[in-house]
């Protein structure tokens, strides 16, 4: 059960980052069967997509309005999302025995780590001092709620900024969940 303090935007985002890091560590250990690794990659992709969509819907608009140079920071973050979505899209349709699979996983992990490090070193500290506690709580709740309805598959050409992503995201998320169920993809 999450406490109100746990739903602060910064804690929510960093909590996701730690979960991603745990998955990265498991992937880097190269343990398990090829199918286990593919399942972990599919799960990681679903979580990354949910996380990215929620950030684009709520965290980056907050950065644009509250953080000095927030527009540039949000634009760089969205560009990083676009780059990693292309890698995730390639991995989505690829089997674990494909010769390119492990290399793409390594590239994805490296790109995501750079993005997470950038956020934790710059954007999140700036948001934590630029927004009051109530706003951070509100943003944290919104991010958590958005992740529940967000897509689970990469859509590199989907809109990355409000209001379009707020309208399209839940519908695409619903379709992704149907596709996941039909494909027996447990994400």
N, CA, C and O of each residue as an XYZ file, in Angstrom:
748
protein
N       0.843     -1.186      0.000
C       0.000      0.000      0.000
C       0.887      1.248      0.000
O       1.844      1.347      0.767
N       0.547      2.194     -0.874
C       1.325      3.412     -0.956
C       0.797      4.446      0.016
O      -0.413      4.612      0.173
N       1.717      5.138      0.664
C       1.336      6.240      1.525
C       1.287      7.504      0.686
O       1.743      7.520     -0.457
N       0.735      8.554      1.256
C       0.663      9.816      0.523
C       2.055     10.296      0.164
O       2.257     10.855     -0.914
N       3.017     10.087      1.048
C       4.382     10.514      0.784
C       4.958      9.753     -0.419
O       5.744     10.316     -1.181
N       4.580      8.490     -0.595
C       5.081      7.688     -1.706
C       4.531      8.147     -3.044
O       5.079      7.791     -4.088
N       3.464      8.925     -3.038
C       2.855      9.348     -4.288
C       3.351     10.705     -4.764
O       2.832     11.237     -5.745
N       4.318     11.260     -4.108
C       4.999     12.459     -4.580
C       5.598     12.131     -5.952
O       6.181     11.061     -6.130
N       5.459     13.030     -6.910
C       5.929     12.804     -8.273
C       7.357     12.268     -8.322
O       7.635     11.288     -9.013
N       8.246     12.906     -7.598
C       9.654     12.509     -7.646
C       9.819     11.078     -7.153
O      10.561     10.302     -7.756
N       9.146     10.717     -6.073
C       9.249      9.346     -5.550
C       8.641      8.323     -6.507
O       9.171      7.223     -6.660
N       7.539      8.681     -7.146
C       6.898      7.778     -8.113
C       7.850      7.513     -9.279
O       8.062      6.365     -9.667
N       8.411      8.570     -9.826
C       9.304      8.432    -10.981
C      10.567      7.666    -10.592
O      10.994      6.770    -11.322
N      11.159      8.001     -9.471
C      12.374      7.300     -9.042
C      12.063      5.837     -8.703
O      12.894      4.961     -8.942
N      10.888      5.569     -8.155
C      10.492      4.182     -7.907
C      10.466      3.375     -9.198
O      10.932      2.236     -9.233
N       9.924      3.964    -10.256
C       9.947      3.302    -11.563
C      11.382      3.087    -12.027
O      11.723      2.016    -12.529
N      12.215      4.095    -11.860
C      13.608      3.979    -12.289
C      14.300      2.804    -11.600
O      15.065      2.075    -12.232
N      14.035      2.621    -10.309
C      14.673      1.515     -9.579
C      14.166      0.161    -10.086
O      14.932     -0.800    -10.162
N      12.892      0.088    -10.427
C      12.342     -1.156    -10.998
C      12.992     -1.434    -12.359
O      13.315     -2.580    -12.671
N      13.180     -0.394    -13.161
C      13.847     -0.577    -14.458
C      15.269     -1.075    -14.255
O      15.732     -1.974    -14.957
N      15.950     -0.486    -13.293
C      17.337     -0.887    -13.033
C      17.416     -2.355    -12.622
O      18.344     -3.058    -13.023
N      16.466     -2.822    -11.838
C      16.441     -4.235    -11.450
C      16.281     -5.123    -12.690
O      16.936     -6.159    -12.804
N      15.414     -4.716    -13.608
C      15.240     -5.477    -14.847
C      16.506     -5.427    -15.697
O      16.891     -6.430    -16.299
N      17.155     -4.262    -15.749
C      18.406     -4.145    -16.509
C      19.455     -5.107    -15.959
O      20.147     -5.789    -16.715
N      19.562     -5.153    -14.640
C      20.544     -6.036    -14.007
C      20.257     -7.493    -14.364
O      21.179     -8.250    -14.669
N      19.005     -7.881    -14.328
C      18.637     -9.256    -14.691
C      18.969     -9.525    -16.156
O      19.475    -10.599    -16.481
N      18.698     -8.583    -17.035
C      19.000     -8.771    -18.452
C      20.506     -8.856    -18.686
O      20.965     -9.658    -19.500
N      21.268     -8.040    -17.982
C      22.720     -8.049    -18.153
C      23.362     -9.327    -17.628
O      24.449     -9.703    -18.067
N      22.696     -9.997    -16.691
C      23.218    -11.262    -16.158
C      23.079    -12.383    -17.184
O      23.701    -13.436    -17.045
N      22.268    -12.155    -18.210
C      22.052    -13.136    -19.278
C      21.617    -14.496    -18.733
O      21.949    -15.538    -19.298
N      20.871    -14.471    -17.632
C      20.401    -15.704    -17.000
C      19.051    -16.098    -17.584
O      18.377    -15.287    -18.219
N      18.669    -17.332    -17.365
C      17.368    -17.820    -17.798
C      17.373    -18.274    -19.241
O      18.357    -18.117    -19.964
N      16.264    -18.831    -19.636
C      16.122    -19.291    -21.012
C      15.889    -18.105    -21.940
O      15.614    -16.993    -21.488
N      16.000    -18.353    -23.223
C      15.745    -17.304    -24.209
C      14.317    -16.789    -24.072
O      14.077    -15.587    -24.192
N      13.366    -17.690    -23.823
C      11.969    -17.268    -23.661
C      11.777    -16.430    -22.390
O      11.001    -15.474    -22.386
N      12.486    -16.791    -21.313
C      12.424    -15.989    -20.090
C      12.921    -14.572    -20.353
O      12.339    -13.601    -19.871
N      14.001    -14.464    -21.121
C      14.571    -13.146    -21.432
C      13.597    -12.339    -22.289
O      13.424    -11.140    -22.071
N      12.963    -12.991    -23.257
C      11.994    -12.301    -24.104
C      10.810    -11.822    -23.255
O      10.330    -10.703    -23.436
N      10.342    -12.662    -22.335
C       9.250    -12.258    -21.444
C       9.656    -11.044    -20.604
O       8.869    -10.114    -20.426
N      10.891    -11.060    -20.088
C      11.369     -9.927    -19.292
C      11.467     -8.673    -20.156
O      11.095     -7.587    -19.710
N      11.960     -8.808    -21.375
C      12.047     -7.662    -22.278
C      10.647     -7.129    -22.588
O      10.434     -5.916    -22.583
N       9.695     -8.018    -22.857
C       8.320     -7.578    -23.115
C       7.739     -6.833    -21.914
O       7.092     -5.797    -22.069
N       7.975     -7.369    -20.723
C       7.488     -6.712    -19.503
C       8.153     -5.340    -19.342
O       7.482     -4.353    -19.042
N       9.460     -5.285    -19.541
C      10.193     -4.027    -19.423
C       9.667     -3.008    -20.432
O       9.453     -1.845    -20.088
N       9.460     -3.436    -21.663
C       8.938     -2.522    -22.682
C       7.584     -1.968    -22.261
O       7.345     -0.765    -22.366
N       6.698     -2.837    -21.787
C       5.372     -2.372    -21.358
C       5.497     -1.331    -20.249
O       4.823     -0.302    -20.286
N       6.352     -1.592    -19.267
C       6.521     -0.651    -18.158
C       7.170      0.652    -18.610
O       6.787      1.729    -18.154
N       8.154      0.555    -19.509
C       8.794      1.770    -20.029
C       7.802      2.624    -20.807
O       7.783      3.847    -20.662
N       6.982      1.984    -21.629
C       5.995      2.730    -22.406
C       5.011      3.428    -21.475
O       4.719      4.610    -21.651
N       4.500      2.701    -20.487
C       3.569      3.316    -19.522
C       4.207      4.521    -18.830
O       3.597      5.582    -18.703
N       5.430      4.330    -18.393
C       6.182      5.375    -17.692
C       6.369      6.597    -18.601
O       6.110      7.728    -18.192
N       6.819      6.356    -19.831
C       7.068      7.459    -20.760
C       5.796      8.239    -21.053
O       5.802      9.470    -21.056
N       4.707      7.524    -21.300
C       3.436      8.184    -21.599
C       2.996      9.063    -20.431
O       2.575     10.202    -20.632
N       3.093      8.540    -19.222
C       2.690      9.309    -18.039
C       3.572     10.541    -17.855
O       3.076     11.614    -17.513
N       4.874     10.393    -18.081
C       5.768     11.560    -17.985
C       5.377     12.617    -19.017
O       5.316     13.808    -18.712
N       5.114     12.161    -20.244
C       4.774     13.106    -21.310
C       3.451     13.806    -21.049
O       3.272     14.959    -21.440
N       2.523     13.121    -20.392
C       1.218     13.721    -20.124
C       1.265     14.717    -18.970
O       0.542     15.714    -18.987
N       2.108     14.461    -17.963
C       2.030     15.286    -16.751
C       3.356     15.882    -16.284
O       3.396     17.056    -15.915
N       4.432     15.113    -16.289
C       5.684     15.633    -15.744
C       6.312     16.688    -16.656
O       6.743     17.737    -16.179
N       6.366     16.422    -17.957
C       7.007     17.386    -18.844
C       6.216     18.688    -18.967
O       6.830     19.754    -19.023
N       4.882     18.652    -19.011
C       4.166     19.932    -18.970
C       4.458     20.721    -17.686
O       4.552     21.948    -17.721
N       4.601     20.022    -16.559
C       4.951     20.710    -15.309
C       6.340     21.321    -15.421
O       6.570     22.438    -14.956
N       7.259     20.598    -16.031
C       8.614     21.134    -16.209
C       8.575     22.375    -17.098
O       9.255     23.364    -16.822
N       7.787     22.322    -18.152
C       7.691     23.466    -19.070
C       7.166     24.710    -18.353
O       7.597     25.823    -18.654
N       6.242     24.531    -17.411
C       5.649     25.699    -16.767
C       6.334     26.128    -15.473
O       6.138     27.257    -15.026
N       7.137     25.249    -14.860
C       7.710     25.591    -13.550
C       9.234     25.653    -13.499
O       9.784     26.282    -12.595
N       9.919     25.032    -14.423
C      11.378     24.899    -14.333
C      12.051     25.833    -15.327
O      11.671     25.878    -16.497
N      13.051     26.579    -14.865
C      13.818     27.383    -15.820
C      14.422     26.450    -16.877
O      14.976     25.404    -16.537
N      14.317     26.821    -18.137
C      14.785     26.006    -19.250
C      14.005     24.684    -19.344
O      14.485     23.705    -19.916
N      12.808     24.680    -18.778
C      11.980     23.470    -18.771
C      11.567     23.013    -20.160
O      11.449     21.813    -20.409
N      11.343     23.964    -21.072
C      10.982     23.568    -22.443
C      12.096     22.744    -23.071
O      11.840     21.694    -23.661
N      13.319     23.213    -22.945
C      14.456     22.497    -23.541
C      14.649     21.135    -22.872
O      14.938     20.147    -23.547
N      14.489     21.083    -21.552
C      14.638     19.801    -20.845
C      13.561     18.812    -21.285
O      13.851     17.641    -21.531
N      12.335     19.279    -21.383
C      11.237     18.405    -21.813
C      11.446     17.951    -23.255
O      11.202     16.789    -23.581
N      11.890     18.848    -24.106
C      12.137     18.479    -25.507
C      13.232     17.420    -25.615
O      13.108     16.481    -26.402
N      14.296     17.562    -24.835
C      15.376     16.549    -24.850
C      14.862     15.208    -24.344
O      15.201     14.161    -24.896
N      14.047     15.239    -23.300
C      13.506     14.001    -22.745
C      12.586     13.316    -23.752
O      12.635     12.096    -23.907
N      11.756     14.086    -24.428
C      10.859     13.506    -25.430
C      11.667     12.936    -26.595
O      11.307     11.895    -27.144
N      12.746     13.601    -26.976
C      13.617     13.068    -28.033
C      14.226     11.732    -27.587
O      14.343     10.806    -28.390
N      14.612     11.632    -26.314
C      15.144     10.363    -25.788
C      14.067      9.292    -25.820
O      14.353      8.140    -26.148
N      12.820      9.654    -25.480
C      11.713      8.700    -25.540
C      11.527      8.200    -26.979
O      11.330      7.007    -27.207
N      11.589      9.106    -27.925
C      11.400      8.740    -29.326
C      12.483      7.765    -29.774
O      12.200      6.789    -30.468
N      13.711      8.032    -29.377
C      14.837      7.148    -29.718
C      14.633      5.749    -29.123
O      14.806      4.743    -29.811
N      14.268      5.700    -27.853
C      14.115      4.389    -27.216
C      12.858      3.671    -27.715
O      12.834      2.441    -27.761
N      11.814      4.417    -28.088
C      10.622      3.772    -28.644
C      10.950      3.046    -29.938
O      10.396      1.980    -30.206
N      11.843      3.607    -30.741
C      12.241      2.936    -31.986
C      12.941      1.612    -31.665
O      12.696      0.605    -32.330
N      13.806      1.610    -30.656
C      14.470      0.367    -30.244
C      13.456     -0.636    -29.707
O      13.520     -1.824    -30.021
N      12.512     -0.145    -28.889
C      11.491     -1.037    -28.330
C      10.614     -1.622    -29.436
O      10.222     -2.787    -29.372
N      10.309     -0.813    -30.444
C       9.478     -1.290    -31.553
C      10.198     -2.420    -32.295
O       9.573     -3.412    -32.671
N      11.502     -2.274    -32.504
C      12.279     -3.342    -33.138
C      12.260     -4.611    -32.290
O      12.069     -5.710    -32.811
N      12.454     -4.455    -31.008
C      12.476     -5.608    -30.105
C      11.115     -6.276    -29.983
O      11.032     -7.491    -29.800
N      10.061     -5.501    -30.082
C       8.710     -6.023    -29.898
C       8.421     -7.191    -30.839
O       7.836     -8.191    -30.422
N       8.817     -7.075    -32.077
C       8.514     -8.113    -33.041
C       9.623     -9.132    -33.237
O       9.558     -9.957    -34.148
N      10.622     -9.082    -32.402
C      11.804     -9.914    -32.576
C      11.831    -11.050    -31.568
O      11.541    -10.857    -30.388
N      12.179    -12.225    -32.042
C      12.331    -13.362    -31.147
C      13.676    -13.325    -30.442
O      14.609    -12.679    -30.920
N      13.786    -14.009    -29.314
C      15.030    -13.975    -28.546
C      16.195    -14.692    -29.232
O      17.349    -14.518    -28.841
N      15.897    -15.488    -30.241
C      16.967    -16.193    -30.952
C      17.473    -15.403    -32.154
O      18.394    -15.848    -32.839
N      16.893    -14.251    -32.415
C      17.366    -13.381    -33.492
C      18.770    -12.893    -33.129
O      19.025    -12.525    -31.983
N      19.664    -12.892    -34.092
C      21.061    -12.498    -33.851
C      21.187    -11.062    -33.343
O      22.178    -10.727    -32.695
N      20.199    -10.209    -33.628
C      20.274     -8.799    -33.203
C      19.653     -8.550    -31.832
O      19.808     -7.463    -31.275
N      18.956     -9.534    -31.283
C      18.181     -9.346    -30.054
C      19.040     -8.809    -28.904
O      18.730     -7.755    -28.349
N      20.092     -9.503    -28.546
C      20.909     -9.089    -27.385
C      21.550     -7.722    -27.590
O      21.638     -6.932    -26.649
N      21.993     -7.437    -28.804
C      22.585     -6.128    -29.077
C      21.581     -5.002    -28.924
O      21.907     -3.938    -28.397
N      20.350     -5.236    -29.389
C      19.306     -4.214    -29.231
C      18.920     -4.042    -27.770
O      18.669     -2.923    -27.321
N      18.872     -5.143    -27.023
C      18.585     -5.038    -25.583
C      19.664     -4.192    -24.917
O      19.357     -3.311    -24.113
N      20.926     -4.457    -25.248
C      22.029     -3.681    -24.656
C      21.922     -2.205    -25.013
O      22.151     -1.345    -24.162
N      21.579     -1.901    -26.255
C      21.429     -0.500    -26.677
C      20.274      0.170    -25.947
O      20.374      1.329    -25.546
N      19.170     -0.568    -25.776
C      18.017     -0.020    -25.066
C      18.378      0.291    -23.619
O      18.078      1.374    -23.117
N      19.021     -0.658    -22.955
C      19.413     -0.456    -21.555
C      20.328      0.759    -21.426
O      20.143      1.584    -20.531
N      21.302      0.870    -22.305
C      22.237      1.998    -22.251
C      21.513      3.329    -22.460
O      21.753      4.289    -21.728
N      20.631      3.386    -23.456
C      19.911      4.634    -23.742
C      18.985      5.008    -22.593
O      18.904      6.179    -22.221
N      18.290      4.033    -22.031
C      17.381      4.320    -20.915
C      18.172      4.783    -19.701
O      17.777      5.736    -19.029
N      19.272      4.125    -19.417
C      20.085      4.550    -18.265
C      20.536      6.005    -18.400
O      20.476      6.763    -17.432
N      20.980      6.394    -19.577
C      21.395      7.793    -19.785
C      20.235      8.744    -19.513
O      20.410      9.785    -18.881
N      19.071      8.385    -19.985
C      17.874      9.210    -19.781
C      17.524      9.299    -18.294
O      17.247     10.384    -17.782
N      17.538      8.163    -17.607
C      17.204      8.161    -16.180
C      18.213      8.978    -15.382
O      17.838      9.738    -14.489
N      19.487      8.820    -15.706
C      20.534      9.589    -15.017
C      20.337     11.085    -15.211
O      20.490     11.867    -14.274
N      19.997     11.474    -16.429
C      19.752     12.892    -16.735
C      18.581     13.418    -15.906
O      18.660     14.497    -15.319
N      17.505     12.650    -15.864
C      16.334     13.086    -15.087
C      16.676     13.223    -13.614
O      16.327     14.219    -12.980
N      17.358     12.224    -13.067
C      17.640     12.239    -11.628
C      18.656     13.309    -11.244
O      18.619     13.837    -10.133
N      19.558     13.627    -12.159
C      20.572     14.637    -11.860
C      20.054     16.064    -12.053
O      20.508     16.986    -11.376
N      19.106     16.247    -12.974
C      18.705     17.612    -13.316
C      17.214     17.884    -13.156
O      16.818     18.706    -12.329
N      16.395     17.205    -13.935
C      14.976     17.565    -13.991
C      14.235     17.316    -12.678
O      13.519     18.196    -12.199
N      14.395     16.148    -12.100
C      13.650     15.845    -10.862
C      14.023     16.763     -9.705
O      13.130     17.225     -8.995
N      15.321     17.050     -9.482
C      15.637     18.014     -8.410
C      15.040     19.401     -8.669
O      14.590     20.069     -7.738
N      15.038     19.828     -9.930
C      14.462     21.133    -10.241
C      12.954     21.145    -10.019
O      12.407     22.120     -9.504
N      12.287     20.067    -10.405
C      10.847     19.986    -10.155
C      10.547     19.978     -8.658
O       9.575     20.589     -8.214
N      11.373     19.293     -7.890
C      11.107     19.194     -6.449
C      11.230     20.535     -5.737
O      10.602     20.739     -4.698
N      12.025     21.449     -6.277
C      12.125     22.777     -5.656
C      11.227     23.813     -6.333
O      10.944     24.862     -5.755
N      10.781     23.525     -7.546
C       9.946     24.472     -8.290
C       8.451     24.285     -8.043
O       7.661     25.203     -8.265
N       8.068     23.102     -7.585
C       6.662     22.808     -7.322
C       6.465     22.658     -5.821
O       7.345     22.162     -5.117
N       5.310     23.089     -5.337
C       5.055     22.895     -3.913
C       4.640     21.444     -3.656
O       4.379     20.682     -4.587
N       4.585     21.086     -2.382
C       4.302     19.706     -1.984
C       2.953     19.218     -2.525
O       2.841     18.083     -2.986
N       1.948     20.066     -2.467
C       0.621     19.680     -2.952
C       0.642     19.387     -4.447
O       0.024     18.426     -4.907
N       1.347     20.210     -5.195
C       1.423     19.989     -6.641
C       2.199     18.707     -6.965
O       1.826     17.965     -7.874
N       3.274     18.452     -6.222
C       4.035     17.209     -6.427
C       3.165     15.986     -6.135
O       3.248     14.979     -6.838
N       2.324     16.078     -5.084
C       1.404     14.980     -4.771
C       0.393     14.795     -5.898
O       0.144     13.672     -6.338
N      -0.178     15.884     -6.356
C      -1.161     15.828     -7.435
C      -0.544     15.219     -8.697
O      -1.151     14.359     -9.335
N       0.646     15.661     -9.049
C       1.321     15.124    -10.235
C       1.633     13.641    -10.057
O       1.499     12.861    -11.000
N       2.045     13.252     -8.866
C       2.329     11.839     -8.593
C       1.094     10.979     -8.782
O       1.163      9.918     -9.402
N      -0.045     11.432     -8.247
C      -1.302     10.701     -8.431
C      -1.679     10.622     -9.912
O      -2.126      9.577    -10.386
N      -1.501     11.711    -10.628
C      -1.844     11.731    -12.055
C      -0.958     10.764    -12.851
O      -1.440     10.063    -13.741
N       0.322     10.732    -12.527
C       1.238      9.812    -13.210
C       0.833      8.367    -12.933
O       0.790      7.548    -13.850
N       0.536      8.052    -11.678
C       0.105      6.691    -11.336
C      -1.176      6.313    -12.076
O      -1.291      5.199    -12.588
N      -2.131      7.224    -12.133
C      -3.388      6.954    -12.831
C      -3.161      6.807    -14.330
O      -3.740      5.925    -14.963
N      -2.331      7.655    -14.893
C      -2.066      7.595    -16.334
C      -1.431      6.268    -16.725
O      -1.720      5.729    -17.793
N      -0.575      5.744    -15.871
C       0.082      4.470    -16.179
C      -0.923      3.325    -16.262
O      -0.699      2.360    -16.993
N      -2.023      3.421    -15.522
C      -3.047      2.377    -15.536
C      -3.734      2.272    -16.901
O      -4.153      1.186    -17.302
N      -3.849      3.393    -17.611
C      -4.572      3.430    -18.881
C      -3.652      3.599    -20.086
O      -4.118      3.668    -21.223
N      -2.358      3.665    -19.838
C      -1.401      3.940    -20.906
C      -1.200      2.719    -21.804
O      -1.461      1.588    -21.394
N      -0.739      2.955    -23.017
C      -0.378      1.849    -23.900
C       0.704      0.963    -23.267
O       1.437      1.390    -22.376
N       0.779     -0.272    -23.749
C       1.786     -1.218    -23.264
C       2.777     -1.597    -24.355
O       3.661     -2.427    -24.147
N       2.620     -0.984    -25.508
C       3.493     -1.255    -26.642
C       3.992      0.087    -27.193
O       3.309      1.105    -27.077
N       5.179      0.079    -27.787
C       5.703      1.339    -28.321
C       4.913      1.797    -29.551
O       4.545      0.995    -30.408
N       4.669      3.087    -29.612
C       3.996      3.721    -30.745
C       4.805      4.972    -31.095
O       4.429      6.083    -30.720
N       5.924      4.789    -31.820
C       6.843      5.911    -32.061
C       6.225      7.129    -32.734
O       6.749      8.236    -32.607
N       5.126      6.943    -33.442
C       4.536      8.077    -34.162
C       3.343      8.692    -33.436
O       2.681      9.583    -33.968
N       3.070      8.221    -32.231
C       1.976      8.790    -31.442
C       2.392     10.174    -30.941
O       3.582     10.448    -30.784
N       1.409     11.046    -30.688
C       1.747     12.380    -30.179
C       2.389     12.296    -28.788
O       2.022     11.456    -27.966
N       3.348     13.183    -28.550
C       4.092     13.187    -27.293
C       3.752     14.371    -26.387
O       4.343     14.524    -25.318
N       2.802     15.209    -26.810
C       2.475     16.399    -26.021
C       0.977     16.548    -25.866
O       0.203     16.169    -26.746
N       0.571     17.116    -24.710
C      -0.849     17.418    -24.519
C      -1.284     18.486    -25.529
O      -0.459     19.290    -25.965
N      -2.513     18.504    -25.889
C      -3.610     17.681    -25.406
C      -3.771     16.368    -26.176
O      -4.489     15.473    -25.731
N      -3.101     16.250    -27.336
C      -3.319     15.076    -28.184
C      -2.987     13.771    -27.462
O      -3.727     12.795    -27.586
N      -1.884     13.741    -26.710
C      -1.519     12.477    -26.039
C      -2.497     12.130    -24.914
O      -2.657     10.957    -24.576
N      -3.141     13.126    -24.340
C      -4.129     12.862    -23.293
C      -5.406     12.230    -23.862
O      -6.085     11.459    -23.185
N      -5.712     12.567    -25.096
C      -6.912     12.044    -25.738
C      -6.645     10.669    -26.350
O      -7.447      9.750    -26.183
N      -5.541     10.526    -27.046
C      -5.243      9.299    -27.790
C      -4.700      8.187    -26.892
O      -5.011      7.016    -27.109
N      -3.900      8.535    -25.896
C      -3.235      7.542    -25.055
C      -4.128      6.465    -24.469
O      -3.829      5.283    -24.639
N      -5.222      6.818    -23.779
C      -6.072      5.779    -23.186
C      -6.702      4.840    -24.220
O      -6.834      3.643    -23.964
N      -7.087      5.364    -25.372
C      -7.663      4.511    -26.417
C      -6.648      3.520    -26.952
O      -6.953      2.342    -27.138
N      -5.437      4.004    -27.199
C      -4.368      3.120    -27.665
C      -4.027      2.102    -26.575
O      -3.755      0.938    -26.869
N      -4.045      2.546    -25.322
C      -3.792      1.634    -24.202
C      -4.797      0.506    -24.158
O      -4.436     -0.645    -23.914
N      -6.056      0.828    -24.393
C      -7.121     -0.182    -24.400
C      -6.881     -1.203    -25.520
O      -7.002     -2.409    -25.303
N      -6.545     -0.720    -26.696
C      -6.266     -1.621    -27.823
C      -5.040     -2.481    -27.528
O      -5.037     -3.674    -27.829
N      -4.000     -1.889    -26.944
C      -2.804     -2.670    -26.595
C      -3.143     -3.782    -25.613
O      -2.634     -4.896    -25.735
N      -3.991     -3.487    -24.651
C      -4.358     -4.514    -23.669
C      -5.109     -5.671    -24.333
O      -4.937     -6.826    -23.944
N      -5.934     -5.367    -25.325
C      -6.613     -6.425    -26.075
C      -5.579     -7.239    -26.860
O      -5.621     -8.469    -26.858
N      -4.666     -6.557    -27.519
C      -3.613     -7.258    -28.264
C      -2.767     -8.121    -27.335
O      -2.404     -9.242    -27.690
N      -2.453     -7.609    -26.151
C      -1.666     -8.380    -25.178
C      -2.397     -9.649    -24.789
O      -1.799    -10.723    -24.722
N      -3.696     -9.524    -24.533
C      -4.499    -10.689    -24.122
C      -4.562    -11.713    -25.254
O      -4.417    -12.910    -25.006
N      -4.773    -11.268    -26.478
C      -4.860    -12.178    -27.614
C      -3.521    -12.871    -27.889
O      -3.487    -14.016    -28.340
N      -2.434    -12.173    -27.618
C      -1.090    -12.732    -27.850
C      -0.574    -13.487    -26.634
O       0.552    -13.985    -26.639
N      -1.403    -13.573    -25.584
C      -0.986    -14.216    -24.330
C       0.303    -13.579    -23.800
O       1.190    -14.259    -23.285
N       0.375    -12.257    -23.943
C       1.521    -11.467    -23.498
C       1.194    -10.962    -22.105
O       0.384    -10.048    -21.953
N       1.809    -11.539    -21.096
C       1.524    -11.198    -19.714
C       2.400    -10.049    -19.255
O       3.491    -10.248    -18.720
N       1.895     -8.828    -19.477
C       2.651     -7.647    -19.086
C       1.829     -6.849    -18.103
O       2.274     -5.801    -17.634
